[in-house]
Coordinates of N, CA and C and ligand atoms in Angstrom, one line a residue:
M1 N -39.8 -24.6 1.4 CA -39.1 -24.2 0.2 C -39.7 -24.8 -1.0
A2 N -39.9 -24.0 -2.0 CA -40.8 -24.4 -3.2 C -40.1 -25.4 -4.0
D3 N -38.8 -25.5 -4.0 CA -38.1 -26.4 -4.9 C -38.1 -27.9 -4.4
I4 N -38.6 -28.1 -3.2 CA -38.6 -29.4 -2.6 C -40.0 -30.0 -2.7
A5 N -40.1 -31.1 -3.4 CA -41.5 -31.8 -3.5 C -41.8 -32.6 -2.3
V6 N -40.8 -33.4 -1.9 CA -41.0 -34.3 -0.8 C -39.9 -34.1 0.2
R7 N -40.3 -34.1 1.5 CA -39.3 -34.0 2.6 C -39.8 -34.8 3.8
C8 N -38.9 -35.7 4.2 CA -39.2 -36.4 5.4 C -38.1 -36.1 6.5
Q9 N -38.6 -35.9 7.7 CA -37.7 -35.7 8.8 C -38.1 -36.6 10.0
Q10 N -37.0 -37.4 10.2 CA -37.2 -38.4 11.4 C -38.5 -39.2 11.4
V11 N -38.8 -39.7 10.2 CA -40.1 -40.4 10.1 C -39.9 -41.9 10.6
T12 N -40.8 -42.3 11.6 CA -40.7 -43.6 12.0 C -42.1 -44.2 11.8
K13 N -42.2 -45.6 11.7 CA -43.4 -46.3 11.6 C -43.3 -47.6 12.4
V14 N -44.1 -47.8 13.4 CA -44.2 -49.0 14.1 C -45.5 -49.7 13.9
F15 N -45.4 -51.0 13.4 CA -46.6 -51.7 13.2 C -46.9 -52.7 14.4
G16 N -48.2 -53.0 14.6 CA -48.5 -54.1 15.4 C -49.0 -53.7 16.8
D17 N -50.0 -54.5 17.3 CA -50.6 -54.3 18.6 C -49.8 -55.1 19.6
G18 N -49.4 -56.3 19.2 CA -48.6 -57.3 20.0 C -47.1 -56.9 19.9
E19 N -46.4 -57.8 19.3 CA -45.0 -57.6 19.1 C -44.8 -56.5 18.1
P20 N -44.2 -55.3 18.5 CA -44.1 -54.2 17.6 C -43.0 -54.5 16.5
V21 N -43.3 -54.1 15.2 CA -42.4 -54.2 14.1 C -42.0 -52.7 13.8
H22 N -40.6 -52.5 13.9 CA -40.1 -51.1 13.6 C -39.8 -51.0 12.2
A23 N -40.8 -50.7 11.3 CA -40.6 -50.7 9.9 C -39.7 -49.6 9.4
L24 N -39.9 -48.4 10.0 CA -39.1 -47.2 9.7 C -38.5 -46.6 11.0
R25 N -37.2 -46.3 11.0 CA -36.5 -46.0 12.2 C -35.9 -44.6 12.2
G26 N -36.6 -43.6 11.6 CA -36.0 -42.3 11.5 C -35.5 -42.0 10.1
V27 N -36.4 -41.9 9.1 CA -36.1 -41.6 7.8 C -36.0 -40.1 7.5
N28 N -34.9 -39.7 6.9 CA -34.7 -38.3 6.4 C -34.5 -38.4 4.9
L29 N -35.2 -37.6 4.2 CA -34.9 -37.5 2.8 C -35.6 -36.3 2.1
E30 N -35.1 -35.9 1.0 CA -35.6 -34.8 0.2 C -35.6 -35.2 -1.3
V31 N -36.7 -34.9 -1.9 CA -36.8 -35.1 -3.4 C -37.2 -33.7 -4.0
P32 N -36.3 -33.1 -4.8 CA -36.7 -31.8 -5.4 C -37.8 -32.1 -6.5
F33 N -38.5 -31.0 -6.8 CA -39.3 -31.0 -8.1 C -38.5 -31.3 -9.3
G34 N -39.1 -31.9 -10.3 CA -38.4 -32.2 -11.5 C -37.5 -33.5 -11.5
E35 N -37.6 -34.2 -10.4 CA -36.7 -35.4 -10.2 C -37.5 -36.7 -10.2
L36 N -36.8 -37.7 -10.8 CA -37.2 -39.1 -10.5 C -36.2 -39.7 -9.6
A37 N -36.7 -40.1 -8.5 CA -35.8 -40.7 -7.4 C -36.1 -42.2 -7.3
L38 N -35.0 -43.0 -7.3 CA -35.2 -44.5 -7.0 C -34.9 -44.8 -5.6
L39 N -35.8 -45.6 -5.0 CA -35.7 -46.0 -3.6 C -35.3 -47.5 -3.7
V40 N -34.1 -47.9 -3.2 CA -33.7 -49.3 -3.3 C -33.2 -49.8 -1.9
G41 N -33.2 -51.1 -1.8 CA -32.8 -51.7 -0.6 C -33.3 -53.1 -0.4
P42 N -32.8 -53.9 0.5 CA -33.2 -55.3 0.6 C -34.7 -55.5 1.0
S43 N -35.2 -56.7 0.8 CA -36.6 -57.0 1.1 C -36.9 -56.8 2.6
G44 N -37.9 -56.1 2.9 CA -38.3 -55.9 4.4 C -37.7 -54.7 5.0
C45 N -36.9 -53.9 4.2 CA -36.2 -52.7 4.8 C -37.1 -51.5 5.0
G46 N -38.3 -51.6 4.5 CA -39.3 -50.5 4.7 C -39.6 -49.7 3.5
K47 N -39.3 -50.1 2.3 CA -39.6 -49.3 1.1 C -41.0 -49.1 0.9
T48 N -41.8 -50.2 0.9 CA -43.3 -50.0 0.6 C -43.9 -49.2 1.7
T49 N -43.5 -49.4 2.9 CA -44.1 -48.6 4.1 C -43.8 -47.1 3.9
L50 N -42.6 -46.8 3.5 CA -42.2 -45.3 3.2 C -43.1 -44.8 2.1
L51 N -43.2 -45.6 1.0 CA -44.0 -45.1 -0.2 C -45.4 -44.9 0.2
C52 N -46.0 -45.7 1.1 CA -47.4 -45.5 1.5 C -47.6 -44.3 2.3
I53 N -46.6 -44.0 3.1 CA -46.6 -42.8 3.9 C -46.5 -41.5 3.0
L54 N -45.6 -41.6 2.1 CA -45.4 -40.5 1.1 C -46.7 -40.2 0.3
A55 N -47.4 -41.3 0.0 CA -48.6 -41.2 -0.8 C -49.8 -40.9 0.0
G56 N -49.7 -40.7 1.3 CA -50.8 -40.4 2.2 C -51.8 -41.6 2.4
L57 N -51.2 -42.8 2.3 CA -52.0 -44.0 2.6 C -51.8 -44.5 4.0
L58 N -50.8 -44.1 4.6 CA -50.4 -44.5 6.0 C -50.0 -43.3 6.7
Y59 N -50.3 -43.2 8.0 CA -49.7 -42.2 8.8 C -48.4 -42.7 9.4
P60 N -47.4 -41.8 9.5 CA -46.2 -42.2 10.3 C -46.5 -42.2 11.7
T61 N -45.7 -43.0 12.5 CA -45.9 -43.1 14.0 C -45.3 -41.8 14.6
S62 N -44.2 -41.3 14.0 CA -43.7 -40.0 14.4 C -42.9 -39.4 13.2
G63 N -42.6 -38.1 13.4 CA -41.8 -37.5 12.4 C -42.7 -36.5 11.4
Q64 N -42.0 -35.9 10.5 CA -42.7 -34.9 9.6 C -42.6 -35.4 8.2
V65 N -43.8 -35.3 7.5 CA -43.8 -35.7 6.1 C -44.4 -34.5 5.3
E66 N -43.6 -33.9 4.4 CA -44.2 -32.8 3.6 C -44.2 -33.2 2.1
V67 N -45.4 -33.1 1.5 CA -45.5 -33.5 0.1 C -46.2 -32.4 -0.6
L68 N -45.6 -31.9 -1.6 CA -46.2 -30.7 -2.4 C -46.7 -29.6 -1.5
G69 N -45.9 -29.4 -0.4 CA -46.3 -28.3 0.4 C -47.3 -28.6 1.5
H70 N -47.8 -29.9 1.6 CA -48.7 -30.3 2.6 C -48.1 -31.1 3.7
R71 N -48.3 -30.8 4.9 CA -47.8 -31.6 6.0 C -48.8 -32.8 6.3
L72 N -48.4 -33.9 5.7 CA -49.4 -35.0 5.7 C -49.7 -35.5 7.1
E73 N -48.8 -35.5 8.0 CA -49.1 -36.1 9.3 C -50.1 -35.2 10.1
T74 N -50.4 -34.0 9.6 CA -51.3 -33.2 10.3 C -52.7 -33.2 9.7
M75 N -52.8 -33.9 8.6 CA -54.1 -33.9 7.8 C -55.0 -35.0 8.2
S76 N -56.3 -34.7 8.0 CA -57.3 -35.7 8.4 C -57.3 -36.8 7.2
A77 N -58.0 -37.9 7.5 CA -58.1 -38.9 6.5 C -58.8 -38.4 5.2
N78 N -59.9 -37.6 5.4 CA -60.6 -37.1 4.3 C -59.8 -36.1 3.5
Q79 N -59.0 -35.3 4.2 CA -58.1 -34.4 3.5 C -57.1 -35.1 2.6
L80 N -56.6 -36.3 3.2 CA -55.6 -37.1 2.5 C -56.3 -37.7 1.2
V81 N -57.5 -38.2 1.4 CA -58.2 -38.7 0.2 C -58.3 -37.7 -0.9
R82 N -58.6 -36.5 -0.6 CA -58.8 -35.5 -1.6 C -57.4 -35.1 -2.2
L83 N -56.4 -35.0 -1.4 CA -55.1 -34.8 -2.0 C -54.7 -35.9 -2.9
R84 N -54.9 -37.1 -2.5 CA -54.5 -38.3 -3.4 C -55.3 -38.2 -4.7
M85 N -56.5 -37.9 -4.6 CA -57.4 -37.9 -5.8 C -56.9 -36.9 -6.9
R86 N -56.4 -35.7 -6.4 CA -56.0 -34.7 -7.3 C -54.6 -34.7 -7.7
E87 N -53.7 -35.1 -6.8 CA -52.3 -34.8 -6.9 C -51.3 -36.0 -6.9
I88 N -51.9 -37.2 -6.5 CA -50.9 -38.3 -6.3 C -51.3 -39.5 -7.1
G89 N -50.4 -40.1 -7.8 CA -50.6 -41.4 -8.5 C -49.8 -42.5 -7.9
F90 N -50.4 -43.7 -7.7 CA -49.8 -44.7 -7.0 C -49.8 -46.0 -7.8
V91 N -48.7 -46.7 -8.1 CA -48.6 -48.0 -8.7 C -48.2 -48.9 -7.6
F92 N -49.1 -49.9 -7.3 CA -48.9 -50.7 -6.2 C -48.1 -51.9 -6.6
Q93 N -47.4 -52.6 -5.6 CA -46.6 -53.7 -5.8 C -47.5 -54.9 -6.4
Q94 N -48.6 -55.1 -5.7 CA -49.7 -55.9 -6.3 C -50.5 -54.9 -7.1
Y95 N -50.9 -55.3 -8.3 CA -51.5 -54.2 -9.2 C -52.8 -53.7 -8.7
N96 N -53.6 -54.4 -7.9 CA -54.9 -54.0 -7.5 C -55.8 -53.4 -8.6
L97 N -55.8 -54.1 -9.7 CA -56.8 -53.8 -10.7 C -58.2 -54.3 -10.3
L98 N -59.2 -53.7 -10.7 CA -60.6 -54.1 -10.4 C -61.0 -55.2 -11.4
P99 N -61.3 -56.4 -10.9 CA -61.5 -57.5 -11.8 C -62.6 -57.4 -12.7
S100 N -63.7 -56.6 -12.3 CA -64.9 -56.6 -13.2 C -64.8 -55.4 -14.2
L101 N -63.7 -54.7 -14.2 CA -63.6 -53.6 -15.2 C -62.6 -54.0 -16.3
T102 N -62.8 -53.5 -17.5 CA -61.8 -53.7 -18.6 C -60.5 -52.9 -18.3
A103 N -59.5 -53.2 -19.2 CA -58.3 -52.5 -19.0 C -58.5 -51.0 -19.1
V104 N -59.3 -50.5 -20.1 CA -59.4 -49.1 -20.3 C -60.3 -48.5 -19.2
E105 N -61.3 -49.3 -18.7 CA -62.1 -48.7 -17.5 C -61.2 -48.7 -16.3
N106 N -60.3 -49.7 -16.0 CA -59.5 -49.6 -14.9 C -58.6 -48.3 -15.0
A107 N -58.0 -48.1 -16.2 CA -57.1 -47.0 -16.3 C -57.8 -45.6 -16.1
A108 N -59.2 -45.6 -16.4 CA -59.9 -44.4 -16.2 C -60.4 -44.1 -14.9
V109 N -60.2 -45.0 -13.9 CA -60.9 -44.9 -12.6 C -60.5 -43.5 -11.9
P110 N -59.3 -43.1 -11.9 CA -59.0 -41.8 -11.2 C -59.8 -40.6 -11.8
L111 N -60.0 -40.7 -13.1 CA -60.8 -39.6 -13.8 C -62.2 -39.7 -13.4
L112 N -62.8 -40.9 -13.4 CA -64.2 -41.1 -13.1 C -64.4 -40.7 -11.7
I113 N -63.5 -41.0 -10.8 CA -63.7 -40.6 -9.3 C -63.8 -39.1 -9.2
Q114 N -62.9 -38.4 -10.1 CA -62.9 -36.9 -10.0 C -64.1 -36.3 -10.7
G115 N -65.0 -37.1 -11.4 CA -66.2 -36.6 -12.0 C -66.0 -36.3 -13.4
V116 N -64.9 -36.6 -14.1 CA -64.7 -36.4 -15.5 C -65.8 -37.3 -16.3
P117 N -66.4 -36.7 -17.3 CA -67.4 -37.5 -18.0 C -66.8 -38.8 -18.6
R118 N -67.6 -39.9 -18.5 CA -67.1 -41.2 -18.8 C -66.5 -41.3 -20.2
R119 N -67.1 -40.6 -21.2 CA -66.5 -40.7 -22.6 C -65.1 -40.1 -22.6
E120 N -65.0 -39.0 -22.0 CA -63.7 -38.3 -22.0 C -62.7 -39.1 -21.2
A121 N -63.1 -39.6 -20.1 CA -62.3 -40.4 -19.2 C -61.7 -41.6 -20.0
L122 N -62.6 -42.3 -20.7 CA -62.2 -43.5 -21.4 C -61.3 -43.1 -22.5
Q123 N -61.5 -42.0 -23.2 CA -60.6 -41.6 -24.3 C -59.2 -41.3 -23.7
R124 N -59.1 -40.5 -22.6 CA -57.8 -40.2 -22.1 C -57.1 -41.5 -21.6
A125 N -57.9 -42.4 -21.0 CA -57.3 -43.7 -20.6 C -56.8 -44.5 -21.8
G126 N -57.6 -44.4 -22.8 CA -57.2 -45.2 -24.1 C -55.9 -44.7 -24.6
E127 N -55.7 -43.4 -24.6 CA -54.5 -42.8 -25.1 C -53.2 -43.2 -24.3
I128 N -53.3 -43.2 -23.0 CA -52.2 -43.7 -22.2 C -52.0 -45.2 -22.5
L129 N -53.0 -45.9 -22.5 CA -52.8 -47.4 -22.9 C -52.1 -47.5 -24.2
H130 N -52.4 -46.7 -25.2 CA -51.8 -46.8 -26.5 C -50.3 -46.5 -26.3
Q131 N -50.0 -45.4 -25.6 CA -48.6 -45.1 -25.4 C -47.8 -46.2 -24.7
L132 N -48.5 -47.0 -23.9 CA -47.9 -48.1 -23.2 C -47.9 -49.4 -24.0
G133 N -48.3 -49.3 -25.3 CA -48.4 -50.5 -26.1 C -49.5 -51.4 -25.9
L134 N -50.6 -51.0 -25.3 CA -51.7 -51.9 -24.9 C -53.0 -51.5 -25.7
A135 N -52.9 -50.8 -26.7 CA -54.1 -50.4 -27.5 C -55.0 -51.6 -27.8
E136 N -54.4 -52.7 -28.2 CA -55.3 -53.8 -28.7 C -55.9 -54.5 -27.5
R137 N -55.4 -54.3 -26.3 CA -55.9 -55.1 -25.2 C -56.8 -54.2 -24.3
R138 N -57.2 -53.1 -24.8 CA -58.0 -52.1 -23.9 C -59.3 -52.7 -23.4
Q139 N -59.9 -53.6 -24.2 CA -61.2 -54.1 -23.8 C -61.1 -55.5 -23.0
A140 N -59.8 -55.9 -22.7 CA -59.6 -57.1 -22.0 C -59.8 -56.9 -20.5
Y141 N -60.2 -57.9 -19.8 CA -60.3 -57.9 -18.3 C -59.0 -58.3 -17.7
P142 N -58.7 -57.9 -16.5 CA -57.4 -58.2 -15.9 C -57.0 -59.7 -16.0
H143 N -58.0 -60.6 -15.7 CA -57.6 -62.0 -15.8 C -57.2 -62.5 -17.1
Q144 N -57.6 -61.7 -18.1 CA -57.2 -62.1 -19.5 C -55.8 -61.5 -19.9
L145 N -55.2 -60.8 -19.0 CA -53.9 -60.1 -19.3 C -52.7 -60.8 -18.6
S146 N -51.6 -60.7 -19.3 CA -50.4 -61.2 -18.6 C -50.0 -60.3 -17.4
G147 N -49.1 -60.9 -16.6 CA -48.7 -60.0 -15.4 C -48.1 -58.7 -15.9
G148 N -47.3 -58.7 -16.9 CA -46.7 -57.5 -17.4 C -47.7 -56.5 -18.0
Q149 N -48.7 -57.1 -18.7 CA -49.8 -56.2 -19.2 C -50.7 -55.6 -18.1
Q150 N -50.9 -56.4 -17.0 CA -51.6 -55.8 -15.9 C -50.8 -54.7 -15.2
Q151 N -49.6 -54.9 -15.2 CA -48.7 -53.9 -14.6 C -48.8 -52.6 -15.4
R152 N -48.8 -52.7 -16.7 CA -48.9 -51.5 -17.5 C -50.2 -50.8 -17.4
V153 N -51.3 -51.6 -17.2 CA -52.6 -51.0 -17.0 C -52.6 -50.2 -15.6
A154 N -51.9 -50.8 -14.6 CA -51.8 -50.1 -13.3 C -51.0 -48.8 -13.5
I155 N -50.0 -48.8 -14.3 CA -49.2 -47.6 -14.5 C -50.1 -46.6 -15.3
A156 N -50.8 -47.0 -16.2 CA -51.7 -46.1 -17.0 C -52.7 -45.4 -16.0
R157 N -53.2 -46.3 -15.1 CA -54.2 -45.7 -14.1 C -53.5 -44.7 -13.2
A158 N -52.3 -44.9 -12.9 CA -51.6 -44.0 -12.0 C -51.3 -42.6 -12.7
L159 N -51.1 -42.7 -14.0 CA -50.7 -41.5 -14.7 C -51.9 -40.7 -15.4
V160 N -53.0 -41.3 -15.4 CA -54.1 -40.8 -16.3 C -54.6 -39.4 -15.8
H161 N -54.5 -39.2 -14.5 CA -55.0 -37.8 -14.0 C -53.8 -36.9 -13.8
E162 N -52.7 -37.2 -14.5 CA -51.5 -36.3 -14.5 C -51.1 -35.8 -13.1
P163 N -50.9 -36.7 -12.2 CA -50.6 -36.3 -10.8 C -49.3 -35.6 -10.7
R164 N -49.2 -34.6 -9.8 CA -47.9 -33.9 -9.6 C -46.9 -34.8 -8.9
F165 N -47.4 -35.8 -8.1 CA -46.5 -36.7 -7.4 C -46.8 -38.1 -7.7
L166 N -45.9 -38.8 -8.3 CA -46.2 -40.2 -8.7 C -45.3 -41.1 -7.9
V167 N -45.8 -42.1 -7.2 CA -45.1 -43.1 -6.5 C -45.3 -44.5 -7.2
C168 N -44.3 -45.3 -7.4 CA -44.4 -46.6 -8.0 C -43.7 -47.6 -7.2
D169 N -44.3 -48.8 -6.9 CA -43.7 -49.8 -6.1 C -43.3 -50.9 -7.1
E170 N -42.0 -51.1 -7.4 CA -41.6 -52.2 -8.3 C -42.3 -52.2 -9.6
P171 N -42.4 -51.0 -10.4 CA -43.2 -51.0 -11.6 C -42.7 -51.9 -12.7
T172 N -41.4 -52.3 -12.7 CA -40.9 -53.1 -13.8 C -40.6 -54.6 -13.4
A173 N -41.0 -54.9 -12.2 CA -40.6 -56.3 -11.7 C -41.2 -57.4 -12.6
A174 N -42.4 -57.2 -13.1 CA -43.0 -58.3 -13.9 C -42.7 -58.2 -15.4
L175 N -41.8 -57.2 -15.8 CA -41.6 -56.9 -17.2 C -40.3 -57.4 -17.7
D176 N -40.3 -57.8 -19.0 CA -39.0 -58.2 -19.6 C -38.2 -56.9 -19.8
A177 N -36.9 -57.0 -20.1 CA -36.0 -55.8 -20.2 C -36.5 -54.7 -21.1
E178 N -37.0 -55.1 -22.3 CA -37.5 -54.2 -23.2 C -38.7 -53.4 -22.7
S179 N -39.7 -54.2 -22.2 CA -40.9 -53.5 -21.7 C -40.6 -52.7 -20.5
G180 N -39.7 -53.1 -19.7 CA -39.3 -52.4 -18.5 C -38.7 -51.1 -18.8
R181 N -37.8 -51.0 -19.8 CA -37.2 -49.7 -20.2 C -38.3 -48.8 -20.8
R182 N -39.2 -49.4 -21.7 CA -40.2 -48.7 -22.3 C -41.1 -48.0 -21.2
T183 N -41.4 -48.8 -20.2 CA -42.3 -48.3 -19.1 C -41.6 -47.1 -18.4
M184 N -40.3 -47.3 -18.1 CA -39.6 -46.2 -17.4 C -39.5 -45.0 -18.3
E185 N -39.3 -45.2 -19.6 CA -39.3 -44.1 -20.5 C -40.6 -43.2 -20.4
L186 N -41.7 -44.1 -20.4 CA -43.0 -43.4 -20.3 C -43.2 -42.7 -19.1
I187 N -42.8 -43.3 -17.9 CA -42.9 -42.6 -16.7 C -42.1 -41.4 -16.7
R188 N -40.9 -41.5 -17.3 CA -40.1 -40.3 -17.3 C -40.7 -39.2 -18.2
Q189 N -41.2 -39.5 -19.3 CA -41.8 -38.6 -20.2 C -43.0 -37.9 -19.6
V190 N -43.9 -38.7 -19.1 CA -45.2 -38.2 -18.6 C -45.1 -37.5 -17.2
A191 N -44.2 -38.1 -16.4 CA -44.2 -37.7 -15.0 C -43.1 -36.7 -14.6
V192 N -42.0 -36.7 -15.4 CA -40.8 -35.9 -15.0 C -40.9 -34.5 -15.6
R193 N -41.4 -33.6 -14.9 CA -41.6 -32.3 -15.3 C -41.1 -31.4 -14.2
P194 N -40.9 -30.1 -14.5 CA -40.3 -29.2 -13.5 C -41.3 -29.1 -12.2
E195 N -42.5 -29.3 -12.5 CA -43.5 -29.0 -11.3 C -43.9 -30.4 -10.8
R196 N -43.2 -31.4 -11.1 CA -43.6 -32.8 -10.6 C -42.5 -33.5 -10.0
A197 N -42.8 -34.6 -9.3 CA -41.8 -35.5 -8.8 C -42.2 -36.9 -8.8
V198 N -41.3 -37.8 -8.9 CA -41.6 -39.2 -9.0 C -40.6 -40.0 -8.0
V199 N -41.2 -41.0 -7.3 CA -40.4 -41.9 -6.5 C -40.7 -43.3 -6.9
V200 N -39.7 -44.1 -7.3 CA -39.9 -45.4 -7.8 C -39.1 -46.4 -6.9
V201 N -39.8 -47.4 -6.3 CA -39.1 -48.4 -5.6 C -38.7 -49.5 -6.6
T202 N -37.5 -50.0 -6.5 CA -37.1 -51.0 -7.4 C -36.0 -51.9 -6.9
H203 N -36.0 -53.1 -7.3 CA -34.8 -54.0 -7.1 C -34.0 -54.1 -8.4
D204 N -34.6 -53.5 -9.5 CA -34.2 -53.9 -10.8 C -33.0 -53.0 -11.3
A205 N -31.8 -53.6 -11.2 CA -30.6 -52.8 -11.6 C -30.6 -52.4 -13.0
R206 N -31.5 -53.0 -13.8 CA -31.5 -52.6 -15.3 C -32.1 -51.2 -15.5
I207 N -32.8 -50.7 -14.4 CA -33.4 -49.4 -14.6 C -32.8 -48.3 -13.7
F208 N -31.6 -48.7 -13.1 CA -31.0 -47.7 -12.2 C -30.6 -46.4 -12.9
D209 N -30.2 -46.5 -14.2 CA -29.8 -45.3 -14.9 C -30.9 -44.3 -15.2
F210 N -32.2 -44.7 -14.9 CA -33.3 -43.7 -15.0 C -33.4 -42.8 -13.8
G211 N -32.7 -43.1 -12.7 CA -32.8 -42.3 -11.5 C -31.9 -41.1 -11.6
Q212 N -32.5 -40.0 -11.2 CA -31.6 -38.8 -11.0 C -31.1 -38.8 -9.6
R213 N -31.6 -39.6 -8.8 CA -31.2 -39.7 -7.4 C -31.5 -41.2 -7.0
I214 N -30.5 -41.8 -6.4 CA -30.8 -43.2 -5.9 C -30.6 -43.2 -4.4
I215 N -31.7 -43.5 -3.7 CA -31.8 -43.5 -2.2 C -31.7 -44.9 -1.8
Y216 N -30.7 -45.2 -1.0 CA -30.5 -46.6 -0.5 C -31.1 -46.7 0.9
M217 N -31.9 -47.7 1.1 CA -32.5 -47.9 2.5 C -31.9 -49.3 3.0
N218 N -31.8 -49.3 4.3 CA -31.5 -50.6 5.0 C -32.1 -50.5 6.4
D219 N -32.8 -51.5 6.8 CA -33.3 -51.7 8.1 C -34.1 -50.4 8.6
G220 N -34.9 -49.9 7.8 CA -35.8 -48.8 8.2 C -35.2 -47.4 8.2
K221 N -34.0 -47.3 7.5 CA -33.3 -46.0 7.4 C -32.8 -45.8 6.0
V222 N -32.6 -44.5 5.7 CA -31.9 -44.1 4.5 C -30.4 -44.2 4.9
V223 N -29.6 -45.0 4.2 CA -28.2 -45.2 4.6 C -27.3 -44.4 3.6
R224 N -27.8 -44.1 2.4 CA -26.8 -43.6 1.4 C -27.7 -43.0 0.3
E225 N -27.1 -41.9 -0.3 CA -27.8 -41.3 -1.5 C -26.7 -41.1 -2.6
E226 N -27.1 -41.4 -3.8 CA -26.2 -41.2 -4.9 C -26.9 -40.4 -6.0
I227 N -26.1 -39.5 -6.5 CA -26.6 -38.6 -7.7 C -25.8 -39.0 -8.8
P228 N -26.3 -39.9 -9.7 CA -25.4 -40.4 -10.8 C -25.2 -39.2 -11.7
H229 N -24.1 -39.3 -12.6 CA -23.9 -38.3 -13.5 C -25.1 -38.4 -14.6
P230 N -25.4 -37.1 -15.0 CA -26.5 -37.1 -16.0 C -26.1 -37.9 -17.2
R231 N -27.1 -38.7 -17.8 CA -26.8 -39.4 -19.0 C -27.7 -38.8 -20.1
R232 N -27.4 -39.1 -21.3 CA -28.0 -38.6 -22.5 C -29.1 -37.5 -22.3
G233 N -29.4 -36.7 -23.3 CA -30.3 -35.6 -23.2 C -31.7 -35.9 -23.2
Ligands
ATP1 N1 -49.3 -53.9 8.0 C1 -48.2 -54.4 8.6 N2 -48.3 -54.9 9.8 C2 -47.2 -55.4 10.4 N3 -45.9 -55.4 9.9 C3 -45.8 -54.9 8.6 C4 -46.9 -54.3 7.9 N4 -46.5 -53.9 6.7 C5 -45.2 -54.1 6.7 N5 -44.7 -54.7 7.8 C6 -43.4 -55.1 8.2 O1 -42.5 -53.9 8.1 C7 -41.3 -54.2 7.5 C8 -41.1 -53.4 6.3 O2 -42.0 -53.9 5.3 P1 -42.1 -53.2 3.8 O3 -43.2 -53.9 3.1 O4 -42.1 -51.8 3.9 O5 -40.7 -53.8 3.2 P2 -40.1 -53.6 1.6 O6 -38.8 -53.0 1.8 O7 -41.2 -53.0 0.8 O8 -39.9 -55.1 1.3 P3 -40.1 -55.9 -0.2 O9 -38.9 -55.5 -1.0 O10 -40.0 -57.3 0.1 O11 -41.3 -55.4 -0.8 C9 -41.3 -55.7 7.3 O12 -40.6 -56.3 8.4 C10 -42.7 -56.1 7.3 O13 -42.9 -57.4 7.7
MG2 MG1 -42.3 -53.7 -0.8

């Protein structure tokens, strides 16, 4: 069905060669196009694991994962790389910036990988950094940036190629309240469109009102969903 961006059916993930870890125990969920969904739940309940599966970074052990019309569990690793390059943006829990690149170069990486000319890639990355309040720090290296600034560079990198599906793991954890809300505003402006979908993992109750759907996880399962009343226009 065309109105569903993401659908999981009975998704499980078992880690480990020795003592198995059942990280996901049968996840069912749907996220329609045009939505920003929040994924919440206690530490260790499987949020990052699920996000990695949705982003095509991990295969499920069993179950079906459909993203933007693609059945990810049936795709080869190469097909997943190409899908991620074109259509998926990922903000990791650890920012995973490249230490030898400046802020603006880091943000431009997805465009450079796609073969966009360097000058244009840097310009588009610079614009996103500007929107995120980092224009002055565009030439700084990651080690010269605060945790919150590094987080915003990581968000710029995830948004720069305008992915149709954006996943973010704790994007506001390192930010103060004001920067956290500004970041969520930007994610909403840039990523929430009729033909796109966003899934954000968070512990941060201060940003719950940005979610059009709140998906509660516990012990490897979705236990509850909430659709809060729409707020301001
Ligand atoms: N690569 C791995 N190998 C083995 N076990 C793993 C691996 N990755 C995650 N796990 C385990 O799977 C479970 C779910 O981990 P996950 O990182 O998805 O939790 P989380 O909900 O993101 O937690 P947090 O809020 O602390 O980030 C945990 O028990 C974790 O120890
Ligand atoms: Mg996690």
